Amino acid sequence: MALNVVMLGPPGAGKGTQADRFAAARGIPKISTGDILREAVQAGSELGRRAQAIMARGELVGDDVMIGIVRERLGRPDAARGFVLDGFPRTVAQAEALDALMAGRGALVVVDLAVADEELVRRLTSRRVCGSCGANAAGPAEAACGRCGGTLVQRSDDREDVVRERLRVYARNTRPLLEFYGSRPTFRSVDGARAPEAVAAALAAAIDGAADAGSGKAVEPFRELAR
Ligand code: AMP
């Protein structure tokens, strides 16, 4: 059965890294709307030209544009066995559209990676990405990428003023999704303020547990209650 996962959480919680890892382990695509937009900016397409200034300010690209991108991406054959969405949905309107897109595709597992604000600012302002392959890295700017040898740079929206705006935008537009999804049996929250290895293990267990709950299989808490 398809494993459909949404990775929620504030910017800097580690969604991208964890989504990459989980998707690779399960052989399903990671779909990052931020990556799709950054590729469009690089390519200089119409979408990229429209998104560039919005992203530079740390604001959100319009719902209709984002929903269109995700609808098209989820329609490709590689997403039929499941996917990990990173960075989408970011608004309640996007979440409602995603529910509609999920009709006939099986359960949607939603995991929230929880990390406190000050830790997020620290992580984001010290984050570097490879200018060539886009990999996240912890090294100083200008160091070489461990994956491809490219040069590490700071993402322009990882400057502290933009980071603080992104966190405000998250609190206003995206945090309400915790309410939207929170009462579903397929929702889980994972403490993201730990070493990546520990987060990865907790995340995999949470996703598998939620997927079982979504498929109607008996899960641990229900057995506990039955005793
Ligand atoms: P991310 O890499 O997920 O932090 O995304 C980088 C930027 O791309 C965000 O700050 C937004 O400007 C834009 N973006 C990415 N995903 C979305 C989305 N689902 N809705 C609106 N804007 C988005």
XYZ file of N, CA and C and ligand atoms in Angstrom:
704
model
N 0.827 -1.196 0.000
C 0.000 0.000 0.000
C 0.867 1.254 0.000
N 0.361 2.316 -0.617
C 1.151 3.561 -0.737
C 1.412 4.165 0.640
N 2.609 4.706 0.814
C 2.970 5.372 2.055
C 3.042 6.870 1.773
N 1.971 7.580 2.116
C 1.866 9.006 1.809
C 2.156 9.814 3.069
N 3.240 10.587 3.041
C 3.687 11.261 4.264
C 3.814 12.767 4.048
N 3.319 13.522 5.010
C 3.564 14.968 5.065
C 4.481 15.233 6.242
N 5.572 15.950 5.972
C 6.502 16.328 7.035
C 6.207 17.784 7.393
N 5.631 17.986 8.593
C 5.330 19.346 9.038
C 6.421 19.817 9.979
N 6.431 21.118 10.238
C 7.394 21.643 11.208
C 7.906 22.977 10.745
N 8.418 23.782 11.670
C 8.907 25.113 11.309
C 10.162 25.030 10.450
N 10.510 26.133 9.766
C 11.766 26.154 9.017
C 12.927 25.871 9.959
N 13.832 24.999 9.551
C 14.999 24.698 10.389
C 14.793 23.508 11.312
N 13.608 22.894 11.282
C 13.354 21.761 12.179
C 14.076 20.499 11.710
N 14.553 20.520 10.455
C 15.238 19.332 9.931
C 14.365 18.529 8.981
N 13.270 19.137 8.515
C 12.333 18.427 7.624
C 13.038 17.898 6.381
N 13.825 18.767 5.740
C 14.457 18.383 4.471
C 15.384 17.195 4.634
N 16.266 17.282 5.628
C 17.233 16.211 5.887
C 16.518 14.911 6.221
N 15.542 15.003 7.110
C 14.837 13.793 7.537
C 13.965 13.236 6.419
N 13.358 14.129 5.637
C 12.509 13.667 4.535
C 13.358 12.944 3.494
N 14.534 13.500 3.194
C 15.463 12.866 2.255
C 15.777 11.448 2.679
N 16.137 11.342 3.938
C 16.587 10.080 4.488
C 15.474 9.041 4.525
N 14.314 9.455 4.983
C 13.195 8.517 5.078
C 12.751 8.075 3.692
N 12.665 9.036 2.759
C 12.206 8.716 1.403
C 13.187 7.745 0.732
N 14.481 7.983 0.908
C 15.480 7.100 0.293
C 15.370 5.699 0.881
N 15.195 5.617 2.212
C 15.109 4.306 2.877
C 13.892 3.516 2.391
N 12.802 4.199 2.055
C 11.571 3.513 1.668
C 11.356 3.464 0.155
N 12.286 4.065 -0.599
C 12.167 4.011 -2.057
C 10.989 4.785 -2.621
N 10.658 5.906 -1.968
C 9.582 6.772 -2.478
C 10.173 8.173 -2.682
N 9.576 8.989 -3.562
C 10.168 10.305 -3.816
C 9.948 11.288 -2.673
N 10.965 12.112 -2.419
C 10.781 13.268 -1.535
C 10.382 14.424 -2.419
N 9.325 15.094 -2.071
C 8.846 16.217 -2.868
C 8.938 17.470 -2.011
N 9.924 18.309 -2.301
C 10.131 19.541 -1.547
C 9.695 20.717 -2.399
N 8.652 21.430 -1.948
C 8.180 22.570 -2.749
C 9.220 23.688 -2.757
N 9.997 23.825 -1.656
C 11.071 24.829 -1.652
C 12.115 24.496 -2.715
N 12.491 23.220 -2.840
C 13.469 22.810 -3.874
C 12.915 23.072 -5.272
N 11.642 22.757 -5.469
C 11.030 22.963 -6.790
C 11.087 24.453 -7.153
N 10.781 25.318 -6.164
C 10.811 26.764 -6.429
C 12.239 27.248 -6.670
N 13.193 26.743 -5.871
C 14.596 27.169 -6.073
C 15.109 26.726 -7.439
N 14.700 25.541 -7.881
C 15.093 25.092 -9.233
C 14.490 26.003 -10.303
N 13.251 26.438 -10.067
C 12.595 27.330 -11.042
C 13.317 28.680 -11.093
N 13.763 29.158 -9.915
C 14.512 30.427 -9.876
C 15.820 30.263 -10.654
N 16.523 29.167 -10.393
C 17.788 28.875 -11.104
C 17.583 28.831 -12.610
N 16.491 28.186 -13.012
C 16.217 28.000 -14.439
C 15.711 29.281 -15.092
N 15.315 30.262 -14.257
C 14.816 31.524 -14.807
C 13.464 31.387 -15.487
N 12.678 30.388 -15.078
C 11.355 30.190 -15.699
C 10.391 31.271 -15.200
N 9.234 31.291 -15.807
C 8.171 32.239 -15.407
C 7.846 32.068 -13.911
N 7.689 30.809 -13.482
C 7.419 30.532 -12.068
C 8.548 31.080 -11.197
N 9.785 30.820 -11.604
C 10.949 31.269 -10.841
C 10.982 32.781 -10.710
N 10.674 33.461 -11.812
C 10.697 34.934 -11.771
C 9.651 35.452 -10.804
N 8.488 34.782 -10.772
C 7.427 35.252 -9.870
C 7.749 34.925 -8.414
N 8.391 33.778 -8.187
C 8.613 33.321 -6.803
C 9.812 33.991 -6.131
N 10.778 34.403 -6.932
C 12.071 34.832 -6.383
C 11.962 35.909 -5.292
N 11.242 36.996 -5.583
C 11.173 38.112 -4.640
C 10.406 37.697 -3.383
N 9.375 36.901 -3.569
C 8.564 36.441 -2.427
C 9.430 35.606 -1.495
N 10.207 34.688 -2.077
C 11.076 33.818 -1.272
C 12.152 34.642 -0.564
N 12.676 35.643 -1.250
C 13.744 36.458 -0.659
C 13.251 37.201 0.572
N 11.944 37.499 0.609
C 11.388 38.193 1.781
C 10.942 37.209 2.854
N 10.966 35.922 2.570
C 10.538 34.919 3.556
C 9.040 34.750 3.592
N 8.349 35.297 2.575
C 6.883 35.174 2.534
C 6.476 33.931 1.752
N 5.153 33.717 1.651
C 4.666 32.512 0.980
C 4.215 32.800 -0.448
N 4.567 31.909 -1.338
C 4.060 31.933 -2.712
C 2.564 31.569 -2.647
N 1.762 32.111 -3.571
C 0.304 31.948 -3.513
C -0.161 30.496 -3.498
N -1.276 30.259 -2.817
C -1.818 28.900 -2.679
C -2.113 28.254 -4.035
N -2.714 29.012 -4.950
C -3.107 28.406 -6.231
C -1.894 27.884 -6.987
N -0.820 28.678 -6.980
C 0.409 28.266 -7.670
C 0.965 27.006 -7.015
N 1.032 27.008 -5.670
C 1.630 25.871 -4.964
C 0.791 24.598 -5.124
N -0.525 24.762 -5.080
C -1.413 23.597 -5.220
C -1.264 23.007 -6.630
N -1.134 23.882 -7.621
C -0.933 23.424 -8.998
C 0.357 22.625 -9.137
N 1.422 23.123 -8.508
C 2.720 22.430 -8.566
C 2.601 21.033 -7.956
N 1.960 20.956 -6.795
C 1.878 19.668 -6.082
C 0.923 18.707 -6.801
N -0.152 19.240 -7.348
C -1.080 18.376 -8.098
C -0.332 17.704 -9.254
N 0.443 18.499 -9.970
C 1.185 17.961 -11.126
C 2.210 16.926 -10.657
N 2.924 17.250 -9.573
C 3.995 16.362 -9.106
C 3.442 15.035 -8.584
N 2.332 15.107 -7.842
C 1.753 13.866 -7.296
C 1.134 13.006 -8.394
N 0.890 13.602 -9.545
C 0.318 12.856 -10.661
C 1.351 12.060 -11.438
N 2.641 12.279 -11.148
C 3.663 11.518 -11.886
C 3.738 10.082 -11.349
N 4.141 9.140 -12.220
C 4.081 7.719 -11.850
C 4.876 7.372 -10.591
N 6.026 8.030 -10.361
C 6.850 7.631 -9.214
C 6.185 7.928 -7.877
N 5.139 8.764 -7.872
C 4.475 9.090 -6.609
C 3.314 8.130 -6.309
N 3.071 7.188 -7.213
C 1.924 6.293 -7.016
C 2.116 5.384 -5.803
N 3.370 5.014 -5.493
C 3.641 4.138 -4.346
C 3.779 4.910 -3.046
N 3.664 6.234 -3.139
C 3.768 7.066 -1.954
C 4.766 8.178 -2.167
N 4.917 9.019 -1.142
C 5.788 10.188 -1.256
C 6.020 10.765 0.128
N 7.045 11.596 0.240
C 7.234 12.399 1.451
C 7.186 13.857 1.015
N 6.196 14.583 1.478
C 6.073 15.999 1.142
C 6.811 16.821 2.191
N 7.696 17.696 1.713
C 8.491 18.549 2.606
C 8.222 20.001 2.230
N 7.585 20.749 3.132
C 7.318 22.166 2.854
C 5.934 22.427 2.283
N 5.131 21.428 2.162
C 3.746 21.543 1.697
C 2.907 20.530 2.459
N 1.737 20.875 2.984
C 1.088 22.178 2.918
C 1.659 23.162 3.935
N 1.488 24.458 3.645
C 1.931 25.516 4.551
C 0.777 26.401 4.975
N -0.407 26.167 4.432
C -1.599 26.930 4.827
C -2.765 25.943 4.899
N -3.832 26.376 5.580
C -5.008 25.507 5.683
C -5.605 25.274 4.287
N -5.584 26.291 3.433
C -6.122 26.117 2.066
C -5.330 25.040 1.316
N -4.017 25.031 1.493
C -3.192 23.991 0.848
C -3.526 22.616 1.429
N -3.743 22.550 2.744
C -4.045 21.262 3.390
C -5.385 20.723 2.897
N -6.357 21.630 2.714
C -7.665 21.192 2.208
C -7.532 20.679 0.780
N -6.721 21.373 -0.015
C -6.514 20.933 -1.402
C -5.815 19.572 -1.425
N -4.872 19.379 -0.509
C -4.163 18.094 -0.461
C -5.129 16.968 -0.100
N -6.021 17.212 0.855
C -7.019 16.190 1.193
C -7.809 15.792 -0.059
N -8.179 16.785 -0.866
C -8.950 16.489 -2.085
C -8.091 15.672 -3.060
N -6.798 16.016 -3.165
C -5.911 15.276 -4.074
C -5.693 13.838 -3.610
N -5.914 13.575 -2.310
C -5.649 12.243 -1.755
C -6.791 11.259 -1.996
N -7.875 11.733 -2.538
C -9.026 10.835 -2.770
C -8.574 9.621 -3.570
N -8.815 8.433 -3.007
C -8.466 7.186 -3.693
C -7.006 6.802 -3.618
N -6.197 7.542 -2.851
C -4.755 7.252 -2.806
C -4.309 6.629 -1.486
N -5.241 6.351 -0.573
C -4.850 5.769 0.713
C -4.632 6.842 1.768
N -4.220 6.397 2.962
C -4.127 7.295 4.115
C -3.005 8.323 3.940
N -3.164 9.457 4.606
C -2.133 10.490 4.638
C -1.565 10.530 6.060
N -0.286 10.212 6.187
C 0.372 10.275 7.490
C 0.996 11.666 7.636
N 0.753 12.300 8.794
C 1.302 13.642 9.018
C 2.173 13.607 10.262
N 3.459 13.946 10.094
C 4.339 14.013 11.264
C 4.846 15.434 11.424
N 4.777 15.917 12.660
C 5.288 17.249 12.966
C 6.626 17.114 13.669
N 7.626 17.826 13.160
C 8.931 17.859 13.821
C 8.960 19.114 14.689
N 8.949 18.931 16.000
C 8.842 20.072 16.912
C 10.216 20.520 17.410
N 10.517 21.820 17.226
C 11.783 22.413 17.706
C 11.490 23.844 18.172
N 12.070 24.264 19.295
C 11.827 25.611 19.838
C 12.457 26.697 18.961
N 11.816 27.904 18.975
C 12.222 29.010 18.096
C 13.702 29.388 18.148
N 14.255 29.562 19.357
C 15.639 30.042 19.423
C 16.618 29.033 18.818
N 16.324 27.752 18.993
C 17.141 26.709 18.376
C 17.017 26.786 16.847
N 15.835 27.121 16.357
C 15.630 27.228 14.901
C 16.466 28.366 14.325
N 16.467 29.516 15.019
C 17.247 30.669 14.539
C 18.721 30.293 14.520
N 19.178 29.626 15.570
C 20.582 29.228 15.634
C 20.927 28.290 14.475
N 20.073 27.300 14.261
C 20.343 26.324 13.193
C 20.335 26.972 11.812
N 19.317 27.805 11.566
C 19.144 28.346 10.201
C 20.237 29.336 9.846
N 20.614 30.194 10.811
C 21.617 31.202 10.473
C 23.003 30.584 10.347
N 23.210 29.373 10.885
C 24.518 28.725 10.711
C 24.479 27.655 9.613
N 23.316 27.463 8.983
C 23.188 26.440 7.946
C 23.882 26.896 6.656
N 24.515 25.946 5.985
C 25.086 26.210 4.661
C 24.535 25.162 3.707
N 24.410 25.537 2.447
C 23.983 24.574 1.434
C 24.997 24.587 0.300
N 25.089 23.476 -0.400
C 26.013 23.415 -1.532
C 25.418 24.181 -2.713
N 26.201 25.116 -3.266
C 25.729 25.901 -4.398
C 25.569 25.062 -5.655
N 26.182 23.862 -5.698
C 26.078 23.021 -6.896
C 24.975 21.976 -6.780
N 25.033 21.150 -5.687
C 24.067 20.045 -5.633
C 22.931 20.299 -4.649
N 23.011 21.393 -3.869
C 21.904 21.744 -2.982
C 21.892 21.032 -1.644
N 22.902 20.150 -1.390
C 22.935 19.408 -0.121
C 23.066 20.366 1.062
N 22.415 20.030 2.181
C 22.606 20.797 3.416
C 23.950 20.429 4.013
N 24.621 21.402 4.666
C 25.902 21.083 5.294
C 26.097 21.987 6.499
N 26.964 21.574 7.399
C 27.188 22.362 8.602
C 28.460 23.193 8.506
N 29.266 23.003 7.485
C 30.578 23.652 7.410
C 30.514 25.154 7.239
N 31.657 25.853 7.330
C 31.685 27.292 7.102
C 31.433 27.601 5.626
N 30.956 28.841 5.327
C 30.744 29.234 3.925
C 32.060 29.099 3.194
N 32.002 28.772 1.903
C 33.176 28.639 1.037
C 33.896 27.304 1.191
N 33.546 26.492 2.218
C 34.155 25.156 2.323
C 33.627 24.303 1.165
N 34.234 23.110 0.988
C 33.801 22.246 -0.117
C 32.683 21.312 0.341
N 31.747 21.057 -0.530
C 30.641 20.132 -0.243
C 31.180 18.709 -0.131
N 30.765 17.996 0.956
C 31.224 16.628 1.159
C 30.679 15.671 0.118
N 29.579 16.041 -0.541
C 28.956 15.128 -1.495
C 29.527 15.305 -2.896
N 29.648 16.568 -3.363
C 30.025 16.759 -4.773
C 31.238 17.655 -4.967
N 31.784 18.234 -3.866
C 32.969 19.086 -4.019
C 32.640 20.530 -4.382
N 31.353 20.839 -4.568
C 30.937 22.223 -4.868
C 31.199 23.140 -3.670
N 30.937 24.428 -3.850
C 31.210 25.390 -2.776
C 29.964 25.607 -1.914
N 30.170 25.598 -0.569
C 29.046 25.822 0.345
C 28.742 27.313 0.427
N 27.462 27.624 0.433
C 27.026 29.016 0.527
C 25.882 29.108 1.540
N 25.580 30.362 1.958
C 24.408 30.546 2.815
C 23.196 30.806 1.908
N 22.071 30.140 2.185
C 20.854 30.439 1.433
C 20.486 31.880 1.745
N 20.080 32.672 0.741
C 19.826 34.094 0.990
C 18.692 34.279 2.002
N 17.770 33.296 2.080
C 16.696 33.463 3.068
C 17.064 32.877 4.431
N 18.321 32.507 4.645
C 18.793 32.076 5.966
C 19.466 33.223 6.734
N 19.426 34.460 6.183
C 19.920 35.611 6.961
C 18.971 35.848 8.125
N 19.516 36.363 9.261
C 18.694 36.384 10.479
C 17.373 37.146 10.326
N 17.395 38.313 9.636
C 16.141 39.067 9.509
C 15.102 38.274 8.713
N 15.536 37.577 7.670
C 14.597 36.788 6.868
C 14.132 35.553 7.657
N 15.067 34.954 8.417
C 14.709 33.793 9.244
C 13.597 34.175 10.217
N 13.733 35.351 10.859
C 12.708 35.756 11.837
C 11.369 35.972 11.133
N 11.401 36.528 9.916
C 10.155 36.706 9.159
C 9.562 35.329 8.803
N 10.411 34.383 8.398
C 9.904 33.048 8.053
C 9.243 32.393 9.269
N 9.825 32.630 10.450
C 9.226 32.042 11.659
C 7.883 32.705 11.984
N 7.787 34.037 11.717
C 6.498 34.717 11.923
C 5.452 34.175 10.945
N 5.867 34.006 9.688
C 4.956 33.476 8.666
C 4.520 32.060 9.050
N 5.467 31.267 9.562
C 5.134 29.905 10.012
C 4.072 29.962 11.116
N 4.309 30.828 12.130
C 3.387 30.886 13.266
C 1.988 31.300 12.812
N 1.935 32.233 11.875
C 0.645 32.763 11.435
C -0.083 31.791 10.494
N 0.627 31.256 9.513
C -0.040 30.496 8.442
C 0.034 28.983 8.588
N 1.138 28.491 9.132
C 1.369 27.043 9.083
C 1.083 26.356 10.413
N 1.371 27.041 11.541
C 1.112 26.379 12.828
C -0.353 25.959 12.971
N -1.325 26.724 12.409
C -2.725 26.266 12.488
C -2.951 24.866 11.916
N -1.993 24.366 11.122
C -2.154 23.010 10.577
C -2.074 21.959 11.687
N -1.443 22.300 12.813
C -1.376 21.339 13.922
C -2.793 21.080 14.443
N -3.625 22.127 14.447
C -5.045 21.993 14.810
C -5.785 21.204 13.730
N -5.487 21.554 12.475
C -6.186 20.956 11.330
C -5.999 19.438 11.319
N -4.752 19.001 11.590
C -4.446 17.567 11.500
C -4.455 16.857 12.858
N -4.339 17.657 13.943
C -3.992 17.094 15.256
C -4.893 15.988 15.773
N -6.183 15.999 15.405
C -7.087 14.997 15.978
C -7.174 13.739 15.110
N -6.420 13.697 14.003
C -6.502 12.518 13.128
C -5.678 11.358 13.706
N -6.136 10.131 13.525
C -5.367 8.980 14.042
C -4.027 8.811 13.326
N -3.851 9.462 12.190
C -2.603 9.324 11.420
C -1.660 10.502 11.657
N -1.915 11.299 12.698
C -1.023 12.420 13.036
C -0.088 12.029 14.180
N 1.183 12.413 14.061
C 2.154 12.189 15.141
C 3.034 13.424 15.276
N 3.510 13.680 16.510
C 4.484 14.741 16.725
C 5.764 14.106 17.250
N 6.898 14.553 16.703
C 8.199 13.990 17.080
C 9.100 15.129 17.559
N 9.818 14.901 18.654
C 10.758 15.905 19.185
C 11.954 16.005 18.231
N 12.074 17.167 17.561
C 13.140 17.342 16.570
C 14.400 17.971 17.143
N 14.408 18.243 18.449
C 15.564 18.918 19.053
C 16.587 17.906 19.559
N 16.849 16.891 18.770
C 17.812 15.856 19.160
C 18.761 15.612 18.004
N 19.736 14.730 18.235
C 20.682 14.417 17.159
C 19.918 13.809 15.984
N 20.369 14.072 14.739
C 19.656 13.590 13.560
C 19.354 12.087 13.580
N 20.296 11.291 14.106
C 20.083 9.830 14.176
C 18.878 9.489 15.037
N 18.800 10.144 16.218
C 17.710 9.868 17.159
C 16.386 10.323 16.567
N 16.407 11.481 15.891
C 15.179 11.982 15.258
C 14.738 11.004 14.168
N 15.685 10.525 13.363
C 15.350 9.617 12.255
C 14.673 8.353 12.782
N 15.186 7.797 13.880
C 14.619 6.568 14.435
C 13.207 6.819 14.965
N 13.046 7.941 15.690
C 11.726 8.257 16.258
C 10.715 8.523 15.145
N 11.190 9.194 14.113
C 10.329 9.540 12.988
C 9.839 8.289 12.252
N 10.764 7.372 11.994
C 10.392 6.152 11.266
C 9.360 5.367 12.070
N 9.577 5.273 13.403
C 8.626 4.539 14.249
C 7.273 5.240 14.249
N 7.293 6.576 14.322
C 6.037 7.340 14.353
C 5.276 7.167 13.035
N 5.997 7.227 11.923
C 5.337 7.111 10.612
C 4.745 5.712 10.443
N 5.501 4.685 10.827
C 4.986 3.325 10.687
C 3.759 3.110 11.574
N 3.812 3.650 12.784
C 2.666 3.527 13.697
C 1.444 4.232 13.129
N 1.661 5.419 12.600
C 0.545 6.194 12.049
C -0.016 5.515 10.798
N 0.879 4.940 9.980
C 0.416 4.265 8.761
C -0.443 3.060 9.137
N -0.050 2.333 10.184
C -0.861 1.207 10.657
C -2.230 1.697 11.114
N -2.230 2.809 11.850
C -3.501 3.363 12.329
C -4.375 3.745 11.139
N -3.731 4.280 10.079
C -4.480 4.715 8.898
C -5.037 3.547 8.097
N -4.356 2.386 8.203
C -4.822 1.240 7.422
C -5.814 0.395 8.211
N -6.090 0.826 9.441
C -7.060 0.108 10.261
C -6.476 -1.081 11.006
N -5.118 -1.285 10.861
C -4.482 -2.388 11.597
C -4.490 -2.068 13.087
N -4.580 -3.087 13.953
C -4.556 -2.840 15.398
C -3.222 -2.219 15.769
N -3.248 -1.199 16.591
C -1.997 -0.582 17.024
C -1.921 -0.606 18.543
N -0.717 -0.448 19.036
C -0.418 -0.618 20.455
C -1.415 0.082 21.415
N -1.680 1.389 21.249
C -2.532 2.055 22.233
C -3.918 1.416 22.318
N -4.434 0.928 21.170
C -5.766 0.333 21.198
C -5.733 -0.984 21.977
N -4.663 -1.767 21.786
C -4.555 -3.027 22.541
C -4.474 -2.738 24.021
N -3.726 -1.687 24.383
C -3.615 -1.304 25.797
C -5.018 -1.060 26.383
N -5.826 -0.322 25.618
C -7.165 0.028 26.108
C -8.033 -1.213 26.260
N -7.836 -2.186 25.368
C -8.701 -3.360 25.363
C -8.434 -4.283 26.549
N -7.245 -4.149 27.127
C -6.904 -5.082 28.200
C -7.699 -4.888 29.475
P 11.623 25.881 2.214
O 12.820 25.410 1.469
O 10.564 24.823 2.409
O 11.971 26.589 3.496
O 10.914 26.978 1.258
C 11.588 28.153 0.884
C 10.597 29.226 0.469
O 9.834 28.774 -0.657
C 9.565 29.588 1.516
O 10.049 30.538 2.456
C 8.439 30.143 0.650
O 8.733 31.467 0.210
C 8.474 29.235 -0.553
N 7.611 28.030 -0.372
C 8.002 26.721 -0.285
N 6.945 25.904 -0.124
C 5.845 26.701 -0.095
C 4.450 26.460 0.057
N 3.955 25.225 0.252
N 3.613 27.540 0.039
C 4.074 28.792 -0.152
N 5.378 29.097 -0.300
C 6.270 28.063 -0.280
